[in-house]
mmCIF file of C-alpha atoms and ligand atoms in Angstrom:
data_model
loop_
_atom_site.group_PDB
_atom_site.id
_atom_site.type_symbol
_atom_site.label_atom_id
_atom_site.label_comp_id
_atom_site.label_asym_id
_atom_site.label_seq_id
_atom_site.Cartn_x
_atom_site.Cartn_y
_atom_site.Cartn_z
ATOM 1 C CA UNK J 1 -9.268 7.553 -5.757
ATOM 2 C CA UNK J 2 -10.963 5.701 -2.941
ATOM 3 C CA UNK J 3 -9.395 3.071 -0.673
ATOM 4 C CA UNK J 4 -12.005 0.497 0.298
ATOM 5 C CA UNK J 5 -11.498 -2.285 2.815
ATOM 6 C CA UNK J 6 -14.939 -3.833 2.927
ATOM 7 C CA UNK J 7 -16.265 -6.224 0.290
ATOM 8 C CA UNK J 8 -19.828 -4.895 0.489
ATOM 9 C CA UNK J 9 -18.678 -1.274 0.203
ATOM 10 C CA UNK J 10 -16.678 -2.057 -2.909
ATOM 11 C CA UNK J 11 -19.604 -3.942 -4.443
ATOM 12 C CA UNK J 12 -21.932 -0.987 -3.777
ATOM 13 C CA UNK J 13 -19.457 1.537 -5.188
ATOM 14 C CA UNK J 14 -19.032 -0.501 -8.373
ATOM 15 C CA UNK J 15 -22.755 -1.177 -8.782
ATOM 16 C CA UNK J 16 -23.441 2.554 -8.546
ATOM 17 C CA UNK J 17 -20.850 3.475 -11.146
ATOM 18 C CA UNK J 18 -20.377 0.665 -13.565
ATOM 19 C CA UNK J 19 -23.642 0.523 -15.598
ATOM 20 C CA UNK J 20 -22.513 0.077 -19.186
ATOM 21 C CA UNK J 21 -18.915 0.854 -18.297
ATOM 22 C CA UNK J 22 -16.025 -1.598 -18.360
ATOM 23 C CA UNK J 23 -14.311 -2.519 -15.112
ATOM 24 C CA UNK J 24 -10.664 -3.585 -15.050
ATOM 25 C CA UNK J 25 -8.950 -5.345 -12.145
ATOM 26 C CA UNK J 26 -5.262 -5.281 -11.291
ATOM 27 C CA UNK J 27 -4.699 -7.866 -8.548
ATOM 28 C CA UNK J 28 -1.536 -7.230 -6.494
ATOM 29 C CA UNK J 29 0.030 -8.096 -3.172
ATOM 30 C CA UNK J 30 1.187 -4.500 -2.778
ATOM 31 C CA UNK J 31 4.751 -3.259 -2.342
ATOM 32 C CA UNK J 32 4.350 -1.883 -5.809
ATOM 33 C CA UNK J 33 7.071 -1.257 -8.357
ATOM 34 C CA UNK J 34 7.116 -0.085 -11.974
ATOM 35 C CA UNK J 35 5.953 -3.558 -13.119
ATOM 36 C CA UNK J 36 2.680 -3.255 -11.185
ATOM 37 C CA UNK J 37 2.188 0.316 -12.343
ATOM 38 C CA UNK J 38 2.504 -0.876 -15.913
ATOM 39 C CA UNK J 39 -0.448 -3.215 -15.221
ATOM 40 C CA UNK J 40 -2.438 -0.283 -13.843
ATOM 41 C CA UNK J 41 -1.558 1.844 -16.877
ATOM 42 C CA UNK J 42 -2.681 -0.877 -19.307
ATOM 43 C CA UNK J 43 -5.889 -1.208 -17.301
ATOM 44 C CA UNK J 44 -6.413 2.585 -17.381
ATOM 45 C CA UNK J 45 -5.955 2.602 -21.165
ATOM 46 C CA UNK J 46 -8.484 -0.151 -21.769
ATOM 47 C CA UNK J 47 -11.144 0.127 -19.057
ATOM 48 C CA UNK J 48 -13.521 2.823 -17.822
ATOM 49 C CA UNK J 49 -13.064 1.961 -14.150
ATOM 50 C CA UNK J 50 -9.771 0.762 -12.683
ATOM 51 C CA UNK J 51 -9.777 -1.331 -9.504
ATOM 52 C CA UNK J 52 -6.464 -2.445 -7.984
ATOM 53 C CA UNK J 53 -6.473 -4.942 -5.139
ATOM 54 C CA UNK J 54 -3.741 -4.971 -2.527
ATOM 55 C CA UNK J 55 -3.885 -8.160 -0.501
ATOM 56 C CA UNK J 56 -1.023 -10.333 0.740
ATOM 57 C CA UNK J 57 -2.772 -13.648 0.288
ATOM 58 C CA UNK J 58 -1.811 -16.052 3.101
ATOM 59 C CA UNK J 59 -3.191 -19.003 1.152
ATOM 60 C CA UNK J 60 -0.490 -18.862 -1.519
ATOM 61 C CA UNK J 61 2.485 -18.924 0.881
ATOM 62 C CA UNK J 62 4.048 -22.163 2.103
ATOM 63 C CA UNK J 63 4.789 -22.585 5.818
ATOM 64 C CA UNK J 64 8.507 -21.868 5.430
ATOM 65 C CA UNK J 65 7.924 -18.911 3.071
ATOM 66 C CA UNK J 66 8.005 -15.159 3.595
ATOM 67 C CA UNK J 67 4.321 -14.386 4.373
ATOM 68 C CA UNK J 68 5.052 -12.543 7.625
ATOM 69 C CA UNK J 69 8.102 -10.715 6.197
ATOM 70 C CA UNK J 70 6.388 -9.781 2.926
ATOM 71 C CA UNK J 71 6.627 -5.961 2.768
ATOM 72 C CA UNK J 72 3.315 -4.208 3.452
ATOM 73 C CA UNK J 73 3.375 -0.620 2.203
ATOM 74 C CA UNK J 74 -0.265 0.336 1.613
ATOM 75 C CA UNK J 75 0.166 4.116 1.951
ATOM 76 C CA UNK J 76 2.935 4.286 -0.634
ATOM 77 C CA UNK J 77 1.086 1.818 -2.856
ATOM 78 C CA UNK J 78 -2.054 3.969 -2.754
ATOM 79 C CA UNK J 79 -0.081 7.091 -3.784
ATOM 80 C CA UNK J 80 1.456 5.242 -6.724
ATOM 81 C CA UNK J 81 -1.871 3.766 -7.802
ATOM 82 C CA UNK J 82 -3.567 7.159 -7.613
ATOM 83 C CA UNK J 83 -0.856 8.621 -9.869
ATOM 84 C CA UNK J 84 -1.403 5.732 -12.313
ATOM 85 C CA UNK J 85 -5.082 6.637 -12.627
ATOM 86 C CA UNK J 86 -6.670 4.010 -10.360
ATOM 87 C CA UNK J 87 -10.243 4.645 -9.223
ATOM 88 C CA UNK J 88 -10.498 2.162 -6.350
ATOM 89 C CA UNK J 89 -7.926 0.402 -4.226
ATOM 90 C CA UNK J 90 -9.440 -2.678 -2.620
ATOM 91 C CA UNK J 91 -7.384 -3.563 0.456
ATOM 92 C CA UNK J 92 -9.305 -6.146 2.472
ATOM 93 C CA UNK J 93 -8.180 -7.708 5.749
ATOM 94 C CA UNK J 94 -7.401 -11.431 6.029
ATOM 95 C CA UNK J 95 -10.644 -11.841 8.022
ATOM 96 C CA UNK J 96 -12.729 -10.178 5.336
ATOM 97 C CA UNK J 97 -11.271 -12.421 2.634
ATOM 98 C CA UNK J 98 -11.175 -15.611 4.695
ATOM 99 C CA UNK J 99 -13.775 -15.340 7.452
ATOM 100 C CA UNK J 100 -13.416 -19.052 8.220
ATOM 101 C CA UNK J 101 -9.610 -19.022 7.978
ATOM 102 C CA UNK J 102 -7.732 -19.575 4.752
ATOM 103 C CA UNK J 103 -7.790 -23.338 5.005
ATOM 104 C CA UNK J 104 -11.476 -22.959 4.094
ATOM 105 C CA UNK J 105 -13.264 -25.793 2.356
ATOM 106 C CA UNK J 106 -13.489 -24.572 -1.232
ATOM 107 C CA UNK J 107 -10.322 -24.522 -3.288
ATOM 108 C CA UNK J 108 -9.785 -23.796 -6.942
ATOM 109 C CA UNK J 109 -7.195 -26.071 -8.445
ATOM 110 C CA UNK J 110 -6.044 -26.017 -12.053
ATOM 111 C CA UNK J 111 -4.580 -29.415 -11.551
ATOM 112 C CA UNK J 112 -1.843 -30.493 -13.970
ATOM 113 C CA UNK J 113 -0.494 -27.016 -14.640
ATOM 114 C CA UNK J 114 -0.199 -26.284 -10.918
ATOM 115 C CA UNK J 115 1.963 -29.187 -9.865
ATOM 116 C CA UNK J 116 5.023 -28.598 -12.012
ATOM 117 C CA UNK J 117 7.731 -25.921 -12.422
ATOM 118 C CA UNK J 118 7.089 -23.484 -9.530
ATOM 119 C CA UNK J 119 4.234 -25.711 -8.330
ATOM 120 C CA UNK J 120 6.642 -28.584 -7.721
ATOM 121 C CA UNK J 121 8.739 -26.373 -5.452
ATOM 122 C CA UNK J 122 5.826 -24.506 -3.854
ATOM 123 C CA UNK J 123 3.114 -27.119 -3.237
ATOM 124 C CA UNK J 124 -0.326 -25.534 -2.910
ATOM 125 C CA UNK J 125 0.893 -22.137 -4.137
ATOM 126 C CA UNK J 126 -1.132 -22.020 -7.340
ATOM 127 C CA UNK J 127 -4.281 -23.323 -5.626
ATOM 128 C CA UNK J 128 -3.887 -20.373 -3.258
ATOM 129 C CA UNK J 129 -3.492 -18.009 -6.219
ATOM 130 C CA UNK J 130 -6.400 -19.482 -8.215
ATOM 131 C CA UNK J 131 -8.664 -19.411 -5.153
ATOM 132 C CA UNK J 132 -7.930 -15.801 -4.184
ATOM 133 C CA UNK J 133 -8.167 -14.598 -7.789
ATOM 134 C CA UNK J 134 -11.552 -16.336 -8.142
ATOM 135 C CA UNK J 135 -12.695 -14.590 -4.955
ATOM 136 C CA UNK J 136 -11.446 -11.230 -6.280
ATOM 137 C CA UNK J 137 -13.217 -11.874 -9.602
ATOM 138 C CA UNK J 138 -16.461 -12.652 -7.738
ATOM 139 C CA UNK J 139 -16.146 -9.505 -5.636
ATOM 140 C CA UNK J 140 -15.153 -7.064 -8.408
ATOM 141 C CA UNK J 141 -16.771 -8.823 -11.397
ATOM 142 C CA UNK J 142 -14.321 -7.179 -13.809
ATOM 143 C CA UNK J 143 -14.511 -7.313 -17.594
ATOM 144 C CA UNK J 144 -10.726 -7.549 -17.829
ATOM 145 C CA UNK J 145 -7.973 -8.549 -15.399
ATOM 146 C CA UNK J 146 -4.290 -7.694 -15.836
ATOM 147 C CA UNK J 147 -1.358 -9.899 -14.771
ATOM 148 C CA UNK J 148 2.384 -9.626 -15.352
ATOM 149 C CA UNK J 149 4.114 -11.983 -17.771
ATOM 150 C CA UNK J 150 6.925 -12.359 -15.250
ATOM 151 C CA UNK J 151 4.654 -14.884 -13.549
ATOM 152 C CA UNK J 152 4.099 -16.771 -16.806
ATOM 153 C CA UNK J 153 2.942 -19.972 -15.139
ATOM 154 C CA UNK J 154 0.460 -18.009 -13.008
ATOM 155 C CA UNK J 155 -0.819 -16.224 -16.123
ATOM 156 C CA UNK J 156 -1.211 -19.553 -17.956
ATOM 157 C CA UNK J 157 -3.042 -21.133 -15.009
ATOM 158 C CA UNK J 158 -5.410 -18.189 -14.573
ATOM 159 C CA UNK J 159 -6.168 -18.052 -18.318
ATOM 160 C CA UNK J 160 -6.945 -21.763 -18.221
ATOM 161 C CA UNK J 161 -9.121 -21.348 -15.117
ATOM 162 C CA UNK J 162 -11.162 -18.580 -16.736
ATOM 163 C CA UNK J 163 -11.653 -20.689 -19.879
ATOM 164 C CA UNK J 164 -12.474 -23.906 -18.007
ATOM 165 C CA UNK J 165 -14.946 -22.246 -15.640
ATOM 166 C CA UNK J 166 -16.534 -19.986 -18.304
ATOM 167 C CA UNK J 167 -15.750 -16.855 -16.338
ATOM 168 C CA UNK J 168 -16.770 -13.837 -18.465
ATOM 169 C CA UNK J 169 -13.431 -12.117 -17.946
ATOM 170 C CA UNK J 170 -10.592 -11.345 -20.331
ATOM 171 C CA UNK J 171 -7.229 -12.204 -18.779
ATOM 172 C CA UNK J 172 -4.542 -9.905 -20.145
ATOM 173 C CA UNK J 173 -0.803 -10.491 -19.816
ATOM 174 C CA UNK J 174 1.458 -7.450 -19.614
ATOM 175 C CA UNK J 175 5.160 -7.731 -20.610
ATOM 176 C CA UNK J 176 7.743 -7.893 -17.832
ATOM 177 C CA UNK J 177 9.356 -4.630 -16.787
ATOM 178 C CA UNK J 178 13.129 -4.945 -16.334
ATOM 179 C CA UNK J 179 15.878 -2.923 -14.726
ATOM 180 C CA UNK J 180 18.414 -1.559 -17.266
ATOM 181 C CA UNK J 181 20.692 -4.547 -16.519
ATOM 182 C CA UNK J 182 17.893 -7.013 -17.395
ATOM 183 C CA UNK J 183 16.733 -8.065 -13.931
ATOM 184 C CA UNK J 184 12.947 -8.488 -13.887
ATOM 185 C CA UNK J 185 11.374 -6.120 -11.356
ATOM 186 C CA UNK J 186 9.987 -7.968 -8.333
ATOM 187 C CA UNK J 187 9.093 -7.112 -4.758
ATOM 188 C CA UNK J 188 11.439 -9.905 -3.694
ATOM 189 C CA UNK J 189 14.475 -8.176 -5.275
ATOM 190 C CA UNK J 190 14.709 -6.149 -2.091
ATOM 191 C CA UNK J 191 15.836 -9.295 -0.235
ATOM 192 C CA UNK J 192 19.066 -9.203 -2.307
ATOM 193 C CA UNK J 193 22.278 -7.863 -0.767
ATOM 194 C CA UNK J 194 24.227 -5.349 -2.838
ATOM 195 C CA UNK J 195 26.550 -8.055 -4.068
ATOM 196 C CA UNK J 196 23.671 -10.419 -4.906
ATOM 197 C CA UNK J 197 21.938 -7.606 -6.784
ATOM 198 C CA UNK J 198 25.023 -7.386 -9.046
ATOM 199 C CA UNK J 199 24.789 -11.127 -9.758
ATOM 200 C CA UNK J 200 21.005 -11.294 -10.166
ATOM 201 C CA UNK J 201 20.841 -10.287 -13.893
ATOM 202 C CA UNK J 202 22.745 -13.499 -14.691
ATOM 203 C CA UNK J 203 19.318 -15.190 -14.476
ATOM 204 C CA UNK J 204 17.945 -13.188 -17.415
ATOM 205 C CA UNK J 205 21.207 -13.443 -19.360
ATOM 206 C CA UNK J 206 21.166 -17.230 -18.959
ATOM 207 C CA UNK J 207 17.596 -17.417 -20.275
ATOM 208 C CA UNK J 208 18.605 -15.213 -23.212
ATOM 209 C CA UNK J 209 21.530 -17.557 -23.967
ATOM 210 C CA UNK J 210 18.985 -20.364 -24.367
ATOM 211 C CA UNK J 211 16.762 -18.179 -26.550
ATOM 212 C CA UNK J 212 19.703 -17.326 -28.812
ATOM 213 C CA UNK J 213 20.629 -21.010 -29.093
ATOM 214 C CA UNK J 214 17.021 -21.902 -30.022
ATOM 215 C CA UNK J 215 16.984 -19.108 -32.584
ATOM 216 C CA UNK J 216 20.163 -20.564 -34.065
ATOM 217 C CA UNK J 217 18.392 -23.917 -34.474
ATOM 218 C CA UNK J 218 19.420 -25.842 -31.345
ATOM 219 C CA UNK J 219 16.922 -28.550 -30.364
ATOM 220 C CA UNK J 220 18.856 -30.380 -27.648
ATOM 221 C CA UNK J 221 16.583 -28.988 -24.945
ATOM 222 C CA UNK J 222 17.974 -31.133 -22.096
ATOM 223 C CA UNK J 223 21.508 -30.034 -22.858
ATOM 224 C CA UNK J 224 20.541 -26.363 -23.041
ATOM 225 C CA UNK J 225 18.748 -26.623 -19.691
ATOM 226 C CA UNK J 226 21.698 -28.429 -18.133
ATOM 227 C CA UNK J 227 24.195 -25.815 -19.381
ATOM 228 C CA UNK J 228 21.980 -23.061 -17.975
ATOM 229 C CA UNK J 229 21.748 -24.734 -14.558
ATOM 230 C CA UNK J 230 25.543 -25.054 -14.444
ATOM 231 C CA UNK J 231 25.971 -21.378 -15.402
ATOM 232 C CA UNK J 232 23.530 -20.280 -12.696
ATOM 233 C CA UNK J 233 25.159 -22.439 -10.027
ATOM 234 C CA UNK J 234 28.587 -21.075 -10.842
ATOM 235 C CA UNK J 235 27.149 -17.545 -10.452
ATOM 236 C CA UNK J 236 25.988 -18.431 -6.922
ATOM 237 C CA UNK J 237 22.343 -19.416 -7.529
ATOM 238 C CA UNK J 238 20.635 -22.427 -6.053
ATOM 239 C CA UNK J 239 18.493 -23.583 -8.960
ATOM 240 C CA UNK J 240 14.915 -24.863 -8.662
ATOM 241 C CA UNK J 241 14.489 -25.360 -12.403
ATOM 242 C CA UNK J 242 15.343 -24.145 -15.882
ATOM 243 C CA UNK J 243 12.877 -25.436 -18.414
ATOM 244 C CA UNK J 244 12.026 -24.933 -22.085
ATOM 245 C CA UNK J 245 8.281 -25.283 -22.626
ATOM 246 C CA UNK J 246 5.559 -24.762 -25.178
ATOM 247 C CA UNK J 247 4.505 -21.170 -24.525
ATOM 248 C CA UNK J 248 0.748 -21.796 -24.271
ATOM 249 C CA UNK J 249 0.365 -25.305 -22.882
ATOM 250 C CA UNK J 250 3.564 -25.356 -20.803
ATOM 251 C CA UNK J 251 4.168 -28.894 -22.058
ATOM 252 C CA UNK J 252 7.891 -29.756 -22.397
ATOM 253 C CA UNK J 253 9.210 -28.314 -25.661
ATOM 254 C CA UNK J 254 9.377 -30.417 -28.789
ATOM 255 C CA UNK J 255 11.189 -29.800 -32.071
ATOM 256 C CA UNK J 256 7.823 -29.172 -33.782
ATOM 257 C CA UNK J 257 6.957 -26.244 -31.509
ATOM 258 C CA UNK J 258 6.962 -22.717 -32.897
ATOM 259 C CA UNK J 259 6.254 -20.868 -29.647
ATOM 260 C CA UNK J 260 8.612 -21.423 -26.753
ATOM 261 C CA UNK J 261 8.777 -20.068 -23.246
ATOM 262 C CA UNK J 262 12.011 -20.533 -21.343
ATOM 263 C CA UNK J 263 11.353 -20.398 -17.617
ATOM 264 C CA UNK J 264 13.560 -20.497 -14.544
ATOM 265 C CA UNK J 265 13.412 -20.160 -10.781
ATOM 266 C CA UNK J 266 16.485 -19.909 -8.593
ATOM 267 C CA UNK J 267 17.419 -18.741 -5.132
ATOM 268 C CA UNK J 268 20.057 -16.091 -4.611
ATOM 269 C CA UNK J 269 20.666 -15.565 -0.912
ATOM 270 C CA UNK J 270 17.262 -15.021 0.716
ATOM 271 C CA UNK J 271 15.498 -14.169 -2.556
ATOM 272 C CA UNK J 272 13.743 -16.675 -4.775
ATOM 273 C CA UNK J 273 13.834 -15.158 -8.254
ATOM 274 C CA UNK J 274 11.731 -16.255 -11.209
ATOM 275 C CA UNK J 275 11.926 -15.140 -14.801
ATOM 276 C CA UNK J 276 10.965 -16.251 -18.299
ATOM 277 C CA UNK J 277 11.475 -15.248 -21.898
ATOM 278 C CA UNK J 278 9.364 -16.055 -24.941
ATOM 279 C CA UNK J 279 10.471 -17.008 -28.424
ATOM 280 C CA UNK J 280 8.297 -17.151 -31.516
ATOM 281 C CA UNK J 281 9.942 -18.978 -34.381
ATOM 282 C CA UNK J 282 7.290 -18.104 -36.954
HETATM 283 O O1 PAF H 301 1.004 -12.040 -8.721
HETATM 284 C C1 PAF H 301 0.633 -11.724 -7.570
HETATM 285 O O2 PAF H 301 1.046 -10.700 -7.013
HETATM 286 C C2 PAF H 301 -0.332 -12.636 -6.827
HETATM 287 O O3 PAF H 301 -0.075 -13.971 -7.076
HETATM 288 C C3 PAF H 301 -1.816 -12.301 -7.098
HETATM 289 C C4 PAF H 301 -2.179 -12.536 -8.555
HETATM 290 C C5 PAF H 301 -2.093 -10.856 -6.733
HETATM 291 C C6 PAF H 301 -2.730 -13.200 -6.251
HETATM 292 O O4 PAF H 301 -2.511 -12.999 -4.884
#
């Protein structure tokens, strides 16, 4: 496995190797856990060449967010990626990715989808994600790109972007990896104190309560969301949202829907946790 920091070096390496072979990209911000490695493993299974990017993208962090504290662990990440069968780790500097600064003129914005749910609480976040992922796509030119379902809204936005802009790339969602107690793995879980870590699985359990109610025929979406918010608050969370949506369009759920996604974001101490669960009624 090779670690490459320069855009031109990566392009040359891929041009030399990729004739007639499929290239898969696993975009990450590093500080890897089992969830990321699952993306790399799926990529390894389906593509001839596996590229993983490790880049903490300043453009997707708000001013009051954890950009400077975000854990940077490239050496450990590289070891884990090598063991997962990665061929290239692309780890550019901020200057290489944003030579003119990250407030550069061109932004990719998947408008409606980006301004609600997490987008309402993190203005500009998804434009930062869509812009950096477009740049990574243009640098790597992968056939397939792998993203975790834990970030369901991100996955939906990127799938929509690829379709709208006719990018010749297959976006593939990989199921969320969970701790045995249900907590979705996330780099931000390490901000939790020991006591908060004990409480954190309540987020997943609360989403599952909604799923079970929907399975049993409940259609009072507002009431289900309200009950979930109350449950989370009484467990110590500060809730950004709990929302039942159509799984593909992310439009608010209706009784006619067959595919639901129940999504939530809530703060527990210093950590902002997100999670979601799908339900197919057909
Ligand atoms: O999901 C992430 O880690 C990031 O949003 C991504 C896709 C790597 C873009 O910076």
